[in-house]
Short mmCIF file of C-alpha atoms and ligand atoms in Angstrom, two decimals:
data_model
loop_
_atom_site.label_atom_id
_atom_site.label_comp_id
_atom_site.label_asym_id
_atom_site.label_seq_id
_atom_site.Cartn_x
_atom_site.Cartn_y
_atom_site.Cartn_z
CA UNK V 273 17.52 1.02 19.14
CA UNK V 274 16.50 4.03 21.22
CA UNK V 275 14.99 3.74 24.71
CA UNK V 276 11.67 4.81 23.23
CA UNK V 277 11.51 1.66 21.15
CA UNK V 278 12.62 -0.68 23.87
CA UNK V 279 9.43 -1.54 25.70
CA UNK V 280 7.05 -2.08 22.79
CA UNK V 281 9.76 -4.08 21.02
CA UNK V 282 10.19 -6.33 24.05
CA UNK V 283 6.43 -6.69 24.39
CA UNK V 284 5.87 -7.77 20.84
CA UNK V 285 8.81 -10.15 20.91
CA UNK V 286 7.48 -11.86 24.03
CA UNK V 287 4.00 -12.06 22.57
CA UNK V 288 5.33 -13.72 19.41
CA UNK V 289 7.45 -16.11 21.50
CA UNK V 290 4.37 -17.07 23.57
CA UNK V 291 2.34 -17.66 20.43
CA UNK V 292 5.13 -19.72 18.89
CA UNK V 293 5.51 -21.85 22.03
CA UNK V 294 1.79 -22.66 21.98
CA UNK V 295 1.16 -22.75 18.22
CA UNK V 296 4.56 -24.06 17.06
CA UNK V 297 4.76 -21.93 13.94
CA UNK V 298 3.13 -18.85 12.45
CA UNK V 299 2.50 -18.04 8.82
CA UNK V 300 4.44 -15.08 7.44
CA UNK V 301 1.06 -13.28 7.30
CA UNK V 302 0.38 -13.83 11.00
CA UNK V 303 3.90 -12.64 11.83
CA UNK V 304 3.49 -9.55 9.65
CA UNK V 305 0.10 -8.72 11.16
CA UNK V 306 1.54 -8.86 14.71
CA UNK V 307 4.64 -6.87 13.84
CA UNK V 308 2.76 -4.13 11.99
CA UNK V 309 -0.62 -3.91 13.67
CA UNK V 310 -0.41 -5.18 17.23
CA UNK V 311 -2.59 -2.48 18.81
CA UNK V 312 -0.02 -1.43 21.42
CA UNK V 313 3.35 -2.49 20.14
CA UNK V 314 3.01 -2.87 16.37
CA UNK V 315 5.10 -0.75 14.03
CA UNK V 316 2.19 1.40 12.84
CA UNK V 317 0.61 1.53 16.29
CA UNK V 318 3.58 2.99 18.10
CA UNK V 319 4.83 5.82 15.96
CA UNK V 320 4.65 7.92 12.87
CA UNK V 321 7.14 6.09 10.68
CA UNK V 322 6.86 8.31 7.63
CA UNK V 323 9.09 11.08 6.46
CA UNK V 324 12.69 12.03 5.99
CA UNK V 325 13.50 11.92 9.71
CA UNK V 326 11.74 8.61 10.33
CA UNK V 327 11.81 5.15 8.81
CA UNK V 328 10.89 5.54 5.18
CA UNK V 329 9.72 8.19 2.76
CA UNK V 330 6.88 7.91 0.28
CA UNK V 331 5.93 9.85 -2.86
CA UNK V 332 3.49 12.28 -1.16
CA UNK V 333 6.17 13.06 1.45
CA UNK V 334 8.73 13.72 -1.29
CA UNK V 335 6.67 16.31 -3.13
CA UNK V 336 3.33 18.09 -2.96
CA UNK V 337 3.12 17.59 -6.73
CA UNK V 338 2.28 13.90 -6.26
CA UNK V 339 -0.91 14.53 -4.28
CA UNK V 340 -1.84 17.52 -6.42
CA UNK V 341 -1.75 15.50 -9.62
CA UNK V 342 -3.74 12.67 -8.04
CA UNK V 343 -6.24 15.29 -6.85
CA UNK V 344 -6.71 16.44 -10.45
CA UNK V 345 -7.07 12.81 -11.50
CA UNK V 346 -9.80 12.32 -8.86
CA UNK V 347 -11.59 15.47 -10.05
CA UNK V 348 -11.48 14.16 -13.62
CA UNK V 349 -13.04 10.87 -12.45
CA UNK V 350 -15.75 12.83 -10.66
CA UNK V 351 -16.54 14.73 -13.87
CA UNK V 352 -16.59 11.46 -15.85
CA UNK V 353 -19.24 10.18 -13.43
CA UNK V 354 -21.37 13.22 -14.33
CA UNK V 355 -20.19 15.50 -11.48
CA UNK V 356 -22.63 14.11 -8.85
CA UNK V 357 -23.57 16.68 -6.21
CA UNK V 358 -22.15 14.42 -3.46
CA UNK V 359 -19.41 11.86 -3.91
CA UNK V 360 -17.06 9.94 -1.65
CA UNK V 361 -13.32 10.45 -1.82
CA UNK V 362 -11.86 7.49 0.06
CA UNK V 363 -8.19 7.06 0.84
CA UNK V 364 -6.84 3.70 1.99
CA UNK V 365 -3.84 3.90 4.33
CA UNK V 366 -3.38 7.69 4.31
CA UNK V 367 -0.11 7.83 6.28
CA UNK V 368 0.43 11.38 7.53
CA UNK V 369 -2.56 12.78 5.58
CA UNK V 370 -0.31 14.84 3.37
CA UNK V 371 -1.49 13.33 0.11
CA UNK V 372 -5.13 14.07 0.95
CA UNK V 373 -4.21 17.60 1.92
CA UNK V 374 -2.47 18.14 -1.45
CA UNK V 375 -5.33 16.46 -3.35
CA UNK V 376 -7.93 18.74 -1.80
CA UNK V 377 -5.88 21.85 -2.51
CA UNK V 378 -5.59 20.84 -6.17
CA UNK V 379 -9.32 19.99 -6.22
CA UNK V 380 -10.08 23.70 -5.93
CA UNK V 381 -9.22 23.97 -9.61
CA UNK V 382 -12.32 21.96 -10.56
CA UNK V 383 -15.44 24.11 -10.00
CA UNK V 384 -17.93 22.37 -7.72
CA UNK V 385 -15.54 19.58 -6.69
CA UNK V 386 -15.05 20.76 -3.12
CA UNK V 387 -18.80 21.30 -2.67
CA UNK V 388 -19.47 17.72 -3.71
CA UNK V 389 -16.62 15.88 -2.01
CA UNK V 390 -17.06 13.90 1.23
CA UNK V 391 -13.72 12.58 2.49
CA UNK V 392 -13.18 9.31 4.36
CA UNK V 393 -9.79 8.06 5.47
CA UNK V 394 -9.46 4.32 6.07
CA UNK V 395 -6.75 3.90 8.70
CA UNK V 396 -5.89 0.99 10.99
CA UNK V 397 -3.38 2.82 13.18
CA UNK V 398 -4.64 5.08 15.98
CA UNK V 399 -1.26 6.87 16.05
CA UNK V 400 -1.41 7.72 12.36
CA UNK V 401 -5.04 8.78 12.66
CA UNK V 402 -3.91 11.47 15.09
CA UNK V 403 -1.22 12.64 12.71
CA UNK V 404 -3.78 12.76 9.87
CA UNK V 405 -6.11 14.84 12.03
CA UNK V 406 -3.35 17.38 12.62
CA UNK V 407 -2.29 17.53 8.96
CA UNK V 408 -5.88 18.00 7.83
CA UNK V 409 -7.04 20.34 10.60
CA UNK V 410 -7.28 23.20 8.11
CA UNK V 411 -8.46 21.20 5.12
CA UNK V 412 -11.09 22.96 2.97
CA UNK V 413 -13.64 20.23 3.83
CA UNK V 414 -14.11 18.12 6.97
CA UNK V 415 -12.58 14.65 6.94
CA UNK V 416 -14.02 11.44 8.40
CA UNK V 417 -12.47 8.11 9.32
CA UNK V 418 -13.49 4.50 8.87
CA UNK V 419 -11.77 1.44 10.34
CA UNK V 420 -12.13 -0.52 7.15
CA UNK V 421 -13.23 -0.08 3.57
CA UNK V 422 -16.56 -1.87 4.07
CA UNK V 423 -17.56 0.76 6.63
CA UNK V 424 -17.21 3.74 4.28
CA UNK V 425 -20.39 5.62 3.24
CA UNK V 426 -22.06 4.45 0.03
CA UNK V 427 -22.44 6.56 -3.09
CA UNK V 428 -20.37 7.43 -6.16
CA UNK V 429 -16.70 7.21 -5.16
CA UNK V 430 -13.07 7.68 -6.01
CA UNK V 431 -10.85 5.34 -3.98
CA UNK V 432 -7.10 5.90 -3.77
CA UNK V 433 -4.30 4.00 -2.05
CA UNK V 434 -0.61 4.85 -2.22
CA UNK V 435 1.69 2.22 -0.70
CA UNK V 436 -1.35 0.57 0.87
CA UNK V 437 -1.35 -2.86 -0.74
CA UNK V 438 2.33 -3.45 0.03
CA UNK V 439 1.69 -3.63 3.77
CA UNK V 440 -1.20 -6.09 3.60
CA UNK V 441 0.08 -9.29 5.21
CA UNK V 442 1.36 -11.83 2.68
CA UNK V 443 1.85 -15.56 2.93
CA UNK V 444 4.80 -17.31 1.37
CA UNK V 445 5.12 -20.84 0.06
CA UNK V 446 8.10 -22.91 -1.01
CA UNK V 447 8.08 -25.68 -3.62
CA UNK V 448 9.44 -28.76 -1.89
CA UNK V 449 9.53 -32.24 -3.47
CA UNK V 450 6.85 -31.26 -5.95
CA UNK V 451 4.48 -29.86 -3.29
CA UNK V 452 3.75 -26.36 -2.05
CA UNK V 453 4.61 -25.92 1.64
CA UNK V 454 3.80 -22.85 3.70
CA UNK V 455 6.86 -20.83 4.73
CA UNK V 456 6.53 -20.24 8.46
CA UNK V 457 8.21 -18.35 11.27
CA UNK V 458 9.40 -20.43 14.25
CA UNK V 459 11.70 -20.10 17.24
CA UNK V 460 15.32 -21.03 16.64
CA UNK V 461 15.68 -24.55 18.12
CA UNK V 462 18.82 -23.69 20.12
CA UNK V 463 18.27 -20.03 20.77
CA UNK V 464 14.65 -19.29 21.71
CA UNK V 465 15.46 -15.61 21.57
CA UNK V 466 15.64 -15.68 17.78
CA UNK V 467 13.06 -16.14 15.07
CA UNK V 468 13.83 -18.24 12.00
CA UNK V 469 12.01 -19.27 8.84
CA UNK V 470 11.01 -22.87 8.34
CA UNK V 471 8.83 -25.15 6.22
CA UNK V 472 5.29 -25.65 7.46
CA UNK V 473 2.27 -27.64 6.29
CA UNK V 474 1.32 -28.35 2.69
CA UNK V 475 -0.92 -25.77 1.06
CA UNK V 476 -4.53 -26.81 0.49
CA UNK V 477 -6.02 -26.62 -2.99
CA UNK V 478 -7.85 -23.43 -2.10
CA UNK V 479 -4.60 -21.88 -0.85
CA UNK V 480 -2.93 -22.79 -4.13
CA UNK V 481 -5.65 -20.67 -5.77
CA UNK V 482 -3.86 -17.62 -4.35
CA UNK V 483 -0.69 -18.41 -6.33
CA UNK V 484 -0.53 -16.79 -9.78
CA UNK V 485 -1.42 -19.59 -12.25
CA UNK V 486 1.82 -19.03 -14.22
CA UNK V 487 3.85 -19.91 -11.09
CA UNK V 488 1.91 -22.91 -9.81
CA UNK V 489 4.21 -25.47 -11.42
CA UNK V 490 7.55 -23.86 -10.42
CA UNK V 491 10.74 -25.85 -9.83
CA UNK V 492 11.68 -27.23 -6.43
CA UNK V 493 13.13 -24.52 -4.20
CA UNK V 494 11.02 -21.73 -5.75
CA UNK V 495 9.39 -19.30 -3.35
CA UNK V 496 6.05 -17.69 -4.19
CA UNK V 497 3.99 -15.09 -2.41
CA UNK V 498 0.26 -15.31 -1.73
CA UNK V 499 -1.61 -12.06 -1.36
CA UNK V 500 -5.03 -12.88 0.09
CA UNK V 501 -5.42 -9.22 1.06
CA UNK V 502 -5.32 -8.10 -2.58
CA UNK V 503 -8.03 -10.57 -3.49
CA UNK V 504 -10.22 -9.41 -0.62
CA UNK V 505 -9.67 -5.77 -1.59
CA UNK V 506 -10.66 -6.46 -5.22
CA UNK V 507 -13.79 -8.33 -4.13
CA UNK V 508 -14.84 -5.53 -1.78
CA UNK V 509 -14.19 -2.94 -4.47
CA UNK V 510 -16.22 -4.90 -7.03
CA UNK V 511 -19.13 -5.23 -4.59
CA UNK V 512 -19.11 -1.52 -3.99
CA UNK V 513 -18.73 -0.56 -7.65
CA UNK V 514 -21.63 -2.83 -8.64
CA UNK V 515 -23.91 -0.88 -6.28
CA UNK V 516 -22.51 2.62 -6.83
CA UNK V 517 -20.32 3.98 -9.64
CA UNK V 518 -16.68 4.53 -8.89
CA UNK V 519 -13.02 4.64 -9.86
CA UNK V 520 -10.06 3.35 -7.87
CA UNK V 521 -6.33 3.85 -8.15
CA UNK V 522 -3.56 1.89 -6.44
CA UNK V 523 0.05 3.05 -6.58
CA UNK V 524 2.76 0.80 -5.21
CA UNK V 525 6.04 -0.87 -5.89
CA UNK V 526 6.03 -4.23 -7.49
CA UNK V 527 6.32 -6.26 -10.65
CA UNK V 528 4.31 -6.00 -13.85
CA UNK V 529 4.29 -9.82 -14.25
CA UNK V 530 4.18 -12.68 -11.73
CA UNK V 531 7.66 -13.63 -10.52
CA UNK V 532 9.00 -16.12 -8.01
CA UNK V 533 11.24 -14.88 -5.19
CA UNK V 534 11.14 -13.44 -1.70
CA UNK V 535 10.15 -9.76 -1.69
CA UNK V 536 9.41 -9.44 2.02
CA UNK V 537 11.42 -6.46 3.13
CA UNK V 538 12.03 -4.73 6.44
CA UNK V 539 13.04 -1.06 6.59
CA UNK V 540 14.16 0.69 9.76
CA UNK V 541 15.52 4.24 9.67
CA UNK V 542 15.90 4.04 5.86
CA UNK V 543 18.02 0.87 6.08
CA UNK V 544 17.09 -2.63 4.96
CA UNK V 545 17.19 -4.93 7.96
CA UNK V 546 16.42 -8.60 8.68
CA UNK V 547 12.58 -8.99 8.71
CA UNK V 548 12.83 -11.37 11.69
CA UNK V 549 14.97 -9.06 13.80
CA UNK V 550 13.17 -6.96 16.44
CA UNK V 551 9.61 -7.24 15.05
CA UNK V 552 7.54 -4.10 15.51
CA UNK V 553 10.52 -1.80 15.04
CA UNK V 554 10.73 -2.00 11.24
CA UNK V 555 8.26 -1.57 8.41
CA UNK V 556 7.46 -4.84 6.68
CA UNK V 557 6.24 -4.78 3.09
CA UNK V 558 6.15 -7.00 0.03
CA UNK V 559 5.92 -6.31 -3.68
CA UNK V 560 2.57 -6.10 -5.36
CA UNK V 561 2.10 -8.36 -8.40
CA UNK V 562 0.25 -5.92 -10.70
CA UNK V 563 -0.65 -8.48 -13.34
CA UNK V 564 -2.26 -10.66 -10.71
CA UNK V 565 -4.01 -7.69 -9.07
CA UNK V 566 -5.50 -6.60 -12.40
CA UNK V 567 -6.67 -10.13 -13.23
CA UNK V 568 -8.29 -10.41 -9.79
CA UNK V 569 -10.05 -7.12 -10.46
CA UNK V 570 -11.35 -8.32 -13.85
CA UNK V 571 -12.42 -11.66 -12.37
CA UNK V 572 -14.35 -9.81 -9.67
CA UNK V 573 -16.25 -7.89 -12.37
CA UNK V 574 -14.38 -4.57 -12.46
CA UNK V 575 -13.07 -2.73 -15.49
CA UNK V 576 -9.25 -2.72 -15.13
CA UNK V 577 -6.55 -0.31 -16.35
CA UNK V 578 -2.76 -0.54 -16.32
CA UNK V 579 -0.24 -1.50 -15.23
CA UNK V 580 1.57 1.74 -15.93
CA UNK V 581 4.76 3.04 -14.36
CA UNK V 582 4.59 5.96 -11.94
CA UNK V 583 7.01 7.89 -14.15
CA UNK V 584 4.78 7.59 -17.23
CA UNK V 585 1.62 8.33 -15.29
CA UNK V 586 2.90 11.49 -13.59
CA UNK V 587 4.32 12.69 -16.90
CA UNK V 588 0.97 12.04 -18.56
CA UNK V 589 -0.80 13.97 -15.79
CA UNK V 590 1.51 16.94 -16.34
CA UNK V 591 4.17 16.91 -13.61
CA UNK V 592 6.55 18.97 -15.77
CA UNK V 593 3.97 21.70 -16.27
CA UNK V 594 3.11 21.64 -12.56
CA UNK V 595 6.81 21.99 -11.63
CA UNK V 596 7.13 24.90 -14.06
CA UNK V 597 4.16 26.69 -12.46
CA UNK V 598 5.48 26.14 -8.92
CA UNK V 599 8.96 27.26 -10.00
CA UNK V 600 7.65 30.74 -10.81
CA UNK V 601 7.03 31.58 -7.17
CA UNK V 602 10.27 30.27 -5.62
CA UNK V 603 13.94 31.26 -5.69
CA UNK V 604 16.72 29.32 -7.40
CA UNK V 605 17.23 26.85 -4.60
CA UNK V 606 13.48 26.21 -4.54
CA UNK V 607 13.57 25.54 -8.26
CA UNK V 608 16.44 23.12 -7.86
CA UNK V 609 14.48 21.37 -5.11
CA UNK V 610 11.40 20.99 -7.34
CA UNK V 611 13.60 19.51 -10.06
CA UNK V 612 15.09 17.01 -7.63
CA UNK V 613 11.64 16.04 -6.37
CA UNK V 614 10.34 15.52 -9.88
CA UNK V 615 13.38 13.44 -10.74
CA UNK V 616 12.87 11.19 -7.70
CA UNK V 617 9.25 10.58 -8.60
CA UNK V 618 9.61 9.95 -12.33
CA UNK V 619 13.11 8.81 -13.21
CA UNK V 620 13.49 5.08 -13.87
CA UNK V 621 16.62 4.91 -11.67
CA UNK V 622 14.61 6.20 -8.75
CA UNK V 623 10.88 5.56 -8.14
CA UNK V 624 9.63 6.08 -11.70
CA UNK V 625 9.76 2.50 -12.88
CA UNK V 626 9.60 0.28 -9.81
CA UNK V 627 6.46 2.12 -8.70
CA UNK V 628 3.45 1.28 -10.79
CA UNK V 629 -0.26 1.78 -10.84
CA UNK V 630 -3.42 -0.08 -11.52
CA UNK V 631 -6.84 1.53 -11.83
CA UNK V 632 -10.32 0.01 -11.68
CA UNK V 633 -13.84 1.21 -12.29
CA UNK V 634 -17.44 0.13 -12.38
CA UNK V 635 -18.25 -1.46 -15.68
CA UNK V 636 -19.85 1.01 -18.09
CA UNK V 637 -18.12 4.21 -16.95
CA UNK V 638 -15.79 6.08 -19.33
CA UNK V 639 -12.22 4.67 -19.14
CA UNK V 640 -10.05 5.72 -16.18
CA UNK V 641 -8.24 8.96 -17.14
CA UNK V 642 -4.62 8.72 -18.30
CA UNK V 643 -4.18 4.96 -18.10
CA UNK V 644 -4.79 2.37 -20.80
CA UNK V 645 -7.12 -0.61 -20.32
CA UNK V 646 -5.50 -3.82 -19.07
CA UNK V 647 -5.33 -6.60 -21.58
CA UNK V 648 -4.97 -10.18 -20.39
N1 SAH G 292 -0.27 6.39 1.79
C1 SAH G 292 0.71 6.89 2.72
C2 SAH G 292 1.14 5.89 3.78
C3 SAH G 292 1.71 4.58 3.32
S1 SAH G 292 2.13 3.54 4.70
C4 SAH G 292 1.89 7.44 1.97
O1 SAH G 292 2.01 7.16 0.78
O2 SAH G 292 2.71 8.15 2.55
C5 SAH G 292 0.75 2.47 4.82
C6 SAH G 292 -0.48 3.06 5.44
O3 SAH G 292 -1.54 2.10 5.40
C7 SAH G 292 -0.37 3.47 6.88
O4 SAH G 292 -1.18 4.60 7.08
C8 SAH G 292 -0.93 2.24 7.59
O5 SAH G 292 -1.29 2.46 8.92
C9 SAH G 292 -2.09 1.92 6.69
N2 SAH G 292 -2.63 0.56 6.71
C10 SAH G 292 -1.96 -0.57 6.48
N3 SAH G 292 -2.78 -1.65 6.49
C11 SAH G 292 -4.02 -1.17 6.73
C12 SAH G 292 -5.31 -1.78 6.84
N4 SAH G 292 -5.46 -3.08 6.73
N5 SAH G 292 -6.36 -0.98 7.07
C13 SAH G 292 -6.20 0.36 7.14
N6 SAH G 292 -5.00 0.99 7.06
C14 SAH G 292 -3.93 0.24 6.86
#
């Protein structure tokens, strides 16, 4: 760990230890929320973790083509809504702002799009908000920020989130003697300097509602993940899309069907590390369950599309053609770089298959472009 990391890391560790001494145990969600979003010492609060030189790299940081193709997708959605003269382009968890910058550049191709678009970035981290402001300083339209989705301006909208759902705090539960018990974080009984997992209280019936129905009767020892944040996001989206027309797209890594197993993962400087080691210094994420997400969307009253793999989607949107166009204005090494980028985004061995998408819309709009309706 560098000296830079030392003080926030110590601060967050002590805060968690204090909470654990007074509260005994914390849910995985409470631990994740502290580690990621503590306003002074949390992972997202203290630094810009994105990019090749930092902790992890995401699709928009790999290639401009990712944001450009999503920009064309957003423009298509806008046209399908009848090209309203003002519409909201809302990005959830915009990271460095690069994806929005690429989307807006691509949006120039759709006449009238930039005149109509009003951009809002939903960002919890003050540090990343600053980075976004720098990245988008020369954007073709002004950008605005909102602290949460509910505070975004009303009106027809396209909502996009790449690697947003994976950092919403999850809870975990373990099947123990035929009952579901919350998996908790506690202090190691002999070494109060270390955090360990343990078994906490039994889940209530309403908590069990967060477990995918197919997994509710799992064998003893099975671990399941509860994603209350996904449910809340789907409900908020449905409320909005009942009032005003809209499309939404979520891209993330995860499974197409509900699965048991621990997917909580910590990444520091591109390495997997122990999620309980040095909280606040590593990114904590968990897999999205796309089947569950889509069902929650349908249940909330949205039209739902997907799941589809990132590889198929980008191919459908024309990544090969885009790479060919960009290749014309660069030298051989630039062309090789574009090829590598495309390969990383679409090939099944890389991000193409693990990363998936789900789209949603107001009922009654034409189907989301490029992605087939979800069938239960
Ligand atoms: N979309 C970007 C960044 C992904 S990292 C990319 O693909 O590169 C996750 C992003 O979501 C960060 O910007 C993080 O600060 C933000 N974030 C996580 N939880 C949030 C929440 N509850 N509200 C708003 N932003 C959140």
